[in-house]
CSV table of C-alpha atoms in Angstrom, one decimal:
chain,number,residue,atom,x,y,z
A,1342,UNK,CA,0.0,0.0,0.0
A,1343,UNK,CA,1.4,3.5,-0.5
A,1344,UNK,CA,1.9,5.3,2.0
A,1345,UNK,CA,2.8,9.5,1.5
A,1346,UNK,CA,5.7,11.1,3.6
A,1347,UNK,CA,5.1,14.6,4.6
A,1348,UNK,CA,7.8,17.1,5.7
A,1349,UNK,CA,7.0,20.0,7.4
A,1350,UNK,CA,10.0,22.8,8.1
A,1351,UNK,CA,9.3,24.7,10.9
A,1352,UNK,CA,11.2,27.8,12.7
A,1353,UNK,CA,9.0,29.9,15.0
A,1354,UNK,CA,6.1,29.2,12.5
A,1355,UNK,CA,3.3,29.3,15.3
A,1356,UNK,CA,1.2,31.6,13.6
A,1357,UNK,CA,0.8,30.2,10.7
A,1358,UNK,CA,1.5,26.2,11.3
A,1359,UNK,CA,-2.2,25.1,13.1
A,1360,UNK,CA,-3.5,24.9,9.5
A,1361,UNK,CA,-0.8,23.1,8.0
A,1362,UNK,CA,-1.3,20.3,10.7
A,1363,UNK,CA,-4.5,20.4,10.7
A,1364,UNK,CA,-4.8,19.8,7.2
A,1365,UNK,CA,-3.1,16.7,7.6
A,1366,UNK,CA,-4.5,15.3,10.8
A,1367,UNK,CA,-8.2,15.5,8.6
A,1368,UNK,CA,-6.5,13.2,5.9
A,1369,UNK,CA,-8.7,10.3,5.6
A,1370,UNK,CA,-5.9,8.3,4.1
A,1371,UNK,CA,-3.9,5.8,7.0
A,1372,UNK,CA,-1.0,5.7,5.5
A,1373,UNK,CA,0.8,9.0,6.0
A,1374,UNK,CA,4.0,9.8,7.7
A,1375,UNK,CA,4.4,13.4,8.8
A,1376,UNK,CA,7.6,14.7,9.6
A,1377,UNK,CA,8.1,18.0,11.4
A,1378,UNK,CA,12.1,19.5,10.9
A,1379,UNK,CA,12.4,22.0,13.3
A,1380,UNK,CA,14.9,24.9,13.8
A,1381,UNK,CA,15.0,25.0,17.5
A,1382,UNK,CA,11.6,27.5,17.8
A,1383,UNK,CA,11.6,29.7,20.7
A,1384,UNK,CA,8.2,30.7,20.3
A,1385,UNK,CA,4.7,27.6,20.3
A,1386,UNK,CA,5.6,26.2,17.8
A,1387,UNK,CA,6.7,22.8,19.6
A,1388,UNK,CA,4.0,22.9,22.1
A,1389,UNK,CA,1.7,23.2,19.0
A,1390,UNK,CA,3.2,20.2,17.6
A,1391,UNK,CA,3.1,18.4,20.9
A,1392,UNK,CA,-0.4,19.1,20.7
A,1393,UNK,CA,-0.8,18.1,17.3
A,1394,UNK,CA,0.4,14.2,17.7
A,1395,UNK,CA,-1.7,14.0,20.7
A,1396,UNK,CA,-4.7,14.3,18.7
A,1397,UNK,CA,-3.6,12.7,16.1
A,1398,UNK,CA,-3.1,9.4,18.3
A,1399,UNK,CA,-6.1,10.2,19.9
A,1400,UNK,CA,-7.6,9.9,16.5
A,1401,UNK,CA,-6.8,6.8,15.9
A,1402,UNK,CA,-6.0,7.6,11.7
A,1403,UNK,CA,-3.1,5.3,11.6
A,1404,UNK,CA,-0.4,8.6,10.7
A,1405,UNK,CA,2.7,8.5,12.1
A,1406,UNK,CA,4.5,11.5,13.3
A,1407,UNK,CA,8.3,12.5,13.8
A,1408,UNK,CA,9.6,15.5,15.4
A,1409,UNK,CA,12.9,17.0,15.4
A,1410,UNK,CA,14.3,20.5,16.7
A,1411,UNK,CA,17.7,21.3,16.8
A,1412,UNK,CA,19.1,23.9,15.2
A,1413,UNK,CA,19.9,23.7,11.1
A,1414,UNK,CA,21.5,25.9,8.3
A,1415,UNK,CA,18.8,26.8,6.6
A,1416,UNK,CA,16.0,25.7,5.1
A,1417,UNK,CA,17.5,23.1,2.5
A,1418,UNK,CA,19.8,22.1,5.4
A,1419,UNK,CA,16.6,21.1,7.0
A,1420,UNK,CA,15.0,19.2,4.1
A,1421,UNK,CA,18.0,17.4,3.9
A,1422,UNK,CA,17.6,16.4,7.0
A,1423,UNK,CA,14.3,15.4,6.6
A,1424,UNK,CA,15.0,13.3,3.3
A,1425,UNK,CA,17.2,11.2,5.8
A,1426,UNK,CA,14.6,10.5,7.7
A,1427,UNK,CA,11.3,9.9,5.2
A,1428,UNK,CA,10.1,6.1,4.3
A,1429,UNK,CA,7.4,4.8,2.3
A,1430,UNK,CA,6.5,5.4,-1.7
A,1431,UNK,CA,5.9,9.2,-2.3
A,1432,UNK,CA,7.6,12.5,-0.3
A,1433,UNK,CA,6.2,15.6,-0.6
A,1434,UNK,CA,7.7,19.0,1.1
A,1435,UNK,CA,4.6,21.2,2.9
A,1436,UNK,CA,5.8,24.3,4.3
A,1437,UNK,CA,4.6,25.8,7.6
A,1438,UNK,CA,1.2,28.0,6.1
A,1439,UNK,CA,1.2,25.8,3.4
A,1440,UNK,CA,-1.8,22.9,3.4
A,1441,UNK,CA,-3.9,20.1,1.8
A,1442,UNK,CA,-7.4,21.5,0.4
A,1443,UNK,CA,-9.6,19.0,1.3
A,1444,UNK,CA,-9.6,15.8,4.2
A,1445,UNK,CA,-9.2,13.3,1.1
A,1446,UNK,CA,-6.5,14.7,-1.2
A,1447,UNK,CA,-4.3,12.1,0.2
A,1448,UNK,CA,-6.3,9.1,-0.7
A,1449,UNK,CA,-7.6,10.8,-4.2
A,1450,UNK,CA,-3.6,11.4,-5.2
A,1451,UNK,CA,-3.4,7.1,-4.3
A,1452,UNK,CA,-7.1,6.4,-6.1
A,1453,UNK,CA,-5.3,8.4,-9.6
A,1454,UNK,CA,-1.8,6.3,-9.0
A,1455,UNK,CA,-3.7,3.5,-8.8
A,1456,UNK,CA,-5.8,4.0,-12.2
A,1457,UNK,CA,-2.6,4.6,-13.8
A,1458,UNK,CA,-1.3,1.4,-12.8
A,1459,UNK,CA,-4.7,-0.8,-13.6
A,1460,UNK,CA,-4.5,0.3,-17.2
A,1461,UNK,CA,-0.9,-0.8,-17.4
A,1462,UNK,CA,-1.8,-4.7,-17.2
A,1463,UNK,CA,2.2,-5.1,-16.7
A,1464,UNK,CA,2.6,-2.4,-14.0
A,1465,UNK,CA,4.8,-3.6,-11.0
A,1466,UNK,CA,5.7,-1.8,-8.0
A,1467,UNK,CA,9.1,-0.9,-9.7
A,1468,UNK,CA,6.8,1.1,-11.9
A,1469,UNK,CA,5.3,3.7,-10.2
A,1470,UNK,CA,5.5,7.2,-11.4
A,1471,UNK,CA,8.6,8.5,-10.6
A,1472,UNK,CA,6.9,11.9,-9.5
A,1473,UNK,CA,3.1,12.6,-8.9
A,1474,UNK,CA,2.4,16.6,-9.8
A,1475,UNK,CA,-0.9,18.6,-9.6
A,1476,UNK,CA,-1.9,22.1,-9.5
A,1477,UNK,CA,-1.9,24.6,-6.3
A,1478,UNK,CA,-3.7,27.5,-5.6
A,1479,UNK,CA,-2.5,30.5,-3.6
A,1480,UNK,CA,-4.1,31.5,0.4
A,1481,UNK,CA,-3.4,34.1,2.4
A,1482,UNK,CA,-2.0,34.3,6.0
A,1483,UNK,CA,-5.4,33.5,7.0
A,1484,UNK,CA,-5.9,31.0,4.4
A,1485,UNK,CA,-8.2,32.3,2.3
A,1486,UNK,CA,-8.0,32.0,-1.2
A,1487,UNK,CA,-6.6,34.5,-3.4
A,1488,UNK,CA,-6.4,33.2,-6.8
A,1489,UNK,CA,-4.8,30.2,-9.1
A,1490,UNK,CA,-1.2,29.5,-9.1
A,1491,UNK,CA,-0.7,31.8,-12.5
A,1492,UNK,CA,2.1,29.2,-13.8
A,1493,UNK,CA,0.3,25.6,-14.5
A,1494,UNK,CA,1.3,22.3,-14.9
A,1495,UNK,CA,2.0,20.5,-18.5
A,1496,UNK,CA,0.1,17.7,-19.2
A,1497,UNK,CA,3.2,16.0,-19.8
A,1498,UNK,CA,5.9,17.5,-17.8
A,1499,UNK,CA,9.9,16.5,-18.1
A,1500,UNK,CA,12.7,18.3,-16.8
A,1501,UNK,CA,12.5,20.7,-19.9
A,1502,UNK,CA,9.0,22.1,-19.2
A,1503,UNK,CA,11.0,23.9,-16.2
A,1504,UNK,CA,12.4,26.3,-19.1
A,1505,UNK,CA,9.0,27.9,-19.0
A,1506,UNK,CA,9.2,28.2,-15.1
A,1507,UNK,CA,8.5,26.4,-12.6
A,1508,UNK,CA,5.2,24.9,-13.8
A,1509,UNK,CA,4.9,23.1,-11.0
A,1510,UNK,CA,5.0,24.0,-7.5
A,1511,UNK,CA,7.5,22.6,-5.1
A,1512,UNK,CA,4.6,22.0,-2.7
A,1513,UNK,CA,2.5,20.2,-5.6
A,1514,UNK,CA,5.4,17.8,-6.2
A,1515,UNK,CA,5.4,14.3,-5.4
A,1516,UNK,CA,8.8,12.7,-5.8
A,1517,UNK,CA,9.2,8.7,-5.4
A,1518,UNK,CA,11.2,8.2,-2.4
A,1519,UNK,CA,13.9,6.3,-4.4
A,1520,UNK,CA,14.6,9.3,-6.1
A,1521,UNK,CA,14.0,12.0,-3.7
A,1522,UNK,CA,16.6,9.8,-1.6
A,1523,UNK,CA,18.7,9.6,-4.3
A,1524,UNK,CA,19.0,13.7,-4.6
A,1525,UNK,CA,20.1,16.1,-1.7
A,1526,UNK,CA,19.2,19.4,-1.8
A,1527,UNK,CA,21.8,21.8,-3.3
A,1528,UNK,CA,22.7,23.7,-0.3
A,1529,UNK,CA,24.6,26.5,-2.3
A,1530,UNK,CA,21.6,28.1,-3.4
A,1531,UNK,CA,18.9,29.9,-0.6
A,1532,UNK,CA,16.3,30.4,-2.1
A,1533,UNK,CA,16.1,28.7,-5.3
A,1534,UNK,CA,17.5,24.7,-4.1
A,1535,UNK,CA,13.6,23.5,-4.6
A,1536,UNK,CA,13.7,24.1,-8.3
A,1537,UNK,CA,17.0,22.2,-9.1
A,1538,UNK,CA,16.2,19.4,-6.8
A,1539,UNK,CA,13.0,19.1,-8.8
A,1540,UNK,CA,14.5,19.2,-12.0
A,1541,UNK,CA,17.5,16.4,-11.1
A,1542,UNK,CA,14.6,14.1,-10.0
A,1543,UNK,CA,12.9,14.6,-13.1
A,1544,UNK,CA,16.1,14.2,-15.2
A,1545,UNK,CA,17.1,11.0,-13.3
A,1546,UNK,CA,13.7,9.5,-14.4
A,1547,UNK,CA,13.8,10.2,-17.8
A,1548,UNK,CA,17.1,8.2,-17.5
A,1549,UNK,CA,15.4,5.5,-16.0
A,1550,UNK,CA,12.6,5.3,-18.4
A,1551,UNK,CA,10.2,6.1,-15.3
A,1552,UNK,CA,7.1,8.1,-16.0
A,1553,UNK,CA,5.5,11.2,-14.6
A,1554,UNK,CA,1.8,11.3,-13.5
A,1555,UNK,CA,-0.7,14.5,-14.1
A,1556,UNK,CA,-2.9,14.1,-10.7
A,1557,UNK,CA,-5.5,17.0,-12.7
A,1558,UNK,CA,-6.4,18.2,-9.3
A,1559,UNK,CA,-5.7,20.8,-7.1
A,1560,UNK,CA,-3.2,19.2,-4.7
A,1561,UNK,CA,-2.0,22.2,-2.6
A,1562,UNK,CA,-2.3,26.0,-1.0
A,1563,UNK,CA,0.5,27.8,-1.3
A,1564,UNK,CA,0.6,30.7,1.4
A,1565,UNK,CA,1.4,34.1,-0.8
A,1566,UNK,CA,4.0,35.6,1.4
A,1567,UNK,CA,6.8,32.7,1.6
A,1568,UNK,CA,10.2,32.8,1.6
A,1569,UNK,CA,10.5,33.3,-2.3
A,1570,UNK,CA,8.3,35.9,-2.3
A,1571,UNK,CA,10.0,37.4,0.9
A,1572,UNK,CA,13.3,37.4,-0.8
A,1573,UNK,CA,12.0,37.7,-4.7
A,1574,UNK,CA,15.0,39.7,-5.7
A,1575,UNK,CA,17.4,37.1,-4.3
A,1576,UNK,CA,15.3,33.9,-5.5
A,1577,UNK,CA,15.5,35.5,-9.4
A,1578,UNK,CA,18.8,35.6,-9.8
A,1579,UNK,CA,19.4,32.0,-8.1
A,1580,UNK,CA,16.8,30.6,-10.5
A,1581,UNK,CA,18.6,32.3,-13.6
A,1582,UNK,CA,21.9,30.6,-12.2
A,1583,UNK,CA,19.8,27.2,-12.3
A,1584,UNK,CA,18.3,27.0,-15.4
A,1585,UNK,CA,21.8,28.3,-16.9
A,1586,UNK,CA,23.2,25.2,-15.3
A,1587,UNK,CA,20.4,22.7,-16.5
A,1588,UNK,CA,19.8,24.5,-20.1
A,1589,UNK,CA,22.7,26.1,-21.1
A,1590,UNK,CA,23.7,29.8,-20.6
A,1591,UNK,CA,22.5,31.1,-24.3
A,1592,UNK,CA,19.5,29.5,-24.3
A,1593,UNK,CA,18.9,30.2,-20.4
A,1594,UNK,CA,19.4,34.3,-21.4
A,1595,UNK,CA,17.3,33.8,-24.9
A,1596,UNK,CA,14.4,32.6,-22.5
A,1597,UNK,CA,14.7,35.2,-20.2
A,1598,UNK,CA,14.5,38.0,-22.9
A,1599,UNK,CA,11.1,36.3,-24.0
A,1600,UNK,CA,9.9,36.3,-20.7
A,1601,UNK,CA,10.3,40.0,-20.7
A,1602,UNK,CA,9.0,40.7,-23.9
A,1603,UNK,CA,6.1,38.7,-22.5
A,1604,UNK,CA,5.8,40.0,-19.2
A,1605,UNK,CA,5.3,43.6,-21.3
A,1606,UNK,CA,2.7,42.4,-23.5
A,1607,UNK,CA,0.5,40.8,-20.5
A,1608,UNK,CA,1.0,44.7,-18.8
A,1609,UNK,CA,0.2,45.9,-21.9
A,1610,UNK,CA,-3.1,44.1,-22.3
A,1611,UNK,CA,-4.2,44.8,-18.8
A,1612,UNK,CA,-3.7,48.7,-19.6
A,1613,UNK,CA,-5.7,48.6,-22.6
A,1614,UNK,CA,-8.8,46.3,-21.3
């Protein structure tokens, strides 16, 4: 049976964690490991979490849950740490604020696996999709939603749709543990490490002849004000320096120029209508 690791990076995230956890104590689905990487918080955050696995054991919904505080270097430090720690089929990274839409995302992400694998009468478990991605919509600090991530997924996504942007959100990306084990993050870069890391997975499973799976569902809401946003600036440039490292330097700046041109045009438009 599949069974889903979330990781959860936490540092003095009170205010904005409850719905996070609570999003995945209301999964209907057993089979879900939840880990919470903590930075050593000095504000509730750990009671909160205390808090939270006594419910969820009180609950009775079969979800195990892993904590962990002690200081880290950073986000991607933390991830890294909780990659060493995640079992199961499928890991997905849910940031503090961030959160499942409904109680049986979970178990509709392993109904769609599943159909994918009945109508390949040869599927084995050696088979499953190498990454499950779906689309995420945008909250605010209150969750409320705002609007539809503006950047969609492909129907059939490899590691070159990324040349568009990232089509598909970090949060709405569920890598196979194999792989996802397989590839650290890439400390050197602060802001921008989720992007490569998702873009060496899906490279490494083209290699392997393993297959992607479109989920065609909203599997994620992505709080506005994160840490790319917070440091947008910062998180451009990195992103440049990775697609120059995946694509190629002239055809990383080409792109770039047409994102421009583009990014006039759509102002453009909005000025006129």
């Amino acid at each position: 049976m599949i069974r889903i690791t979330y990781v959860t990076i936490t540092y003095n995230a009170a205010s904005v964690l409850a719905r996070t956890l609570d999003s995945i104590l209301e999964q209907d689905y057993p089979k879900i490991t939840h880990l919470i990487i903590d930075g050593a918080s000095t504000d509730g955050t750990l009671a909160m979490v205390e808090d939270y696995i006594k419910r969820s054991n009180a609950a009775g919904n079969g979800h195990r849950i892993q904590l962990s505080s002690e200081p880290d270097k950073g986000i991607y430090d933390a991830m890294n740490k909780g990659l060493r720690s995640i079992d199961g089929t499928y890991v997905c990274f849910l940031n503090a604020g961030d959160f499942l839409p409904t109680p049986d995302t979970a178990s509709q992400i392993v109904k769609a696996v599943a159909k994918s694998q009945t109508s390949n009468l040869k599927s084995q478990l050696s088979t499953l999709p190498a990454v499950l991605y779906g689309d995420t919509d945008i909250v605010d600090r209150e969750g409320r939603f705002l609007r539809h991530r503006r950047l969609s997924p492909p129907e059939g996504l490899t590691w070159r749709s990324f040349r568009q942007g990232m089509l598909v959100c970090h949060q709405a990306f569920y890598a196979r543990t194999d792989f996802a084990i397989d590839n650290n993050y890439d400390t050197r870069y602060r802001y921008s490490a989720d992007v490569d890391w998702c873009i060496r997975i899906m490279k490494a499973a083209e290699k392997e002849g393993v297959p992607m799976l479109n989920l065609h569902m909203v599997v994620a809401n992505y709080l506005e004000d994160g840490q790319t946003t917070l440091h947008h600036r910062q998180s451009l440039w990195e992103r440049y320096r990775v697609m120059e490292r995946h694509y190629g330097r002239i055809q990383t700046f080409l792109l770039h120029c047409w994102f421009a041109v583009r990014a006039l045009i759509f102002s453009l438009r909005k000025l006129i209508h």
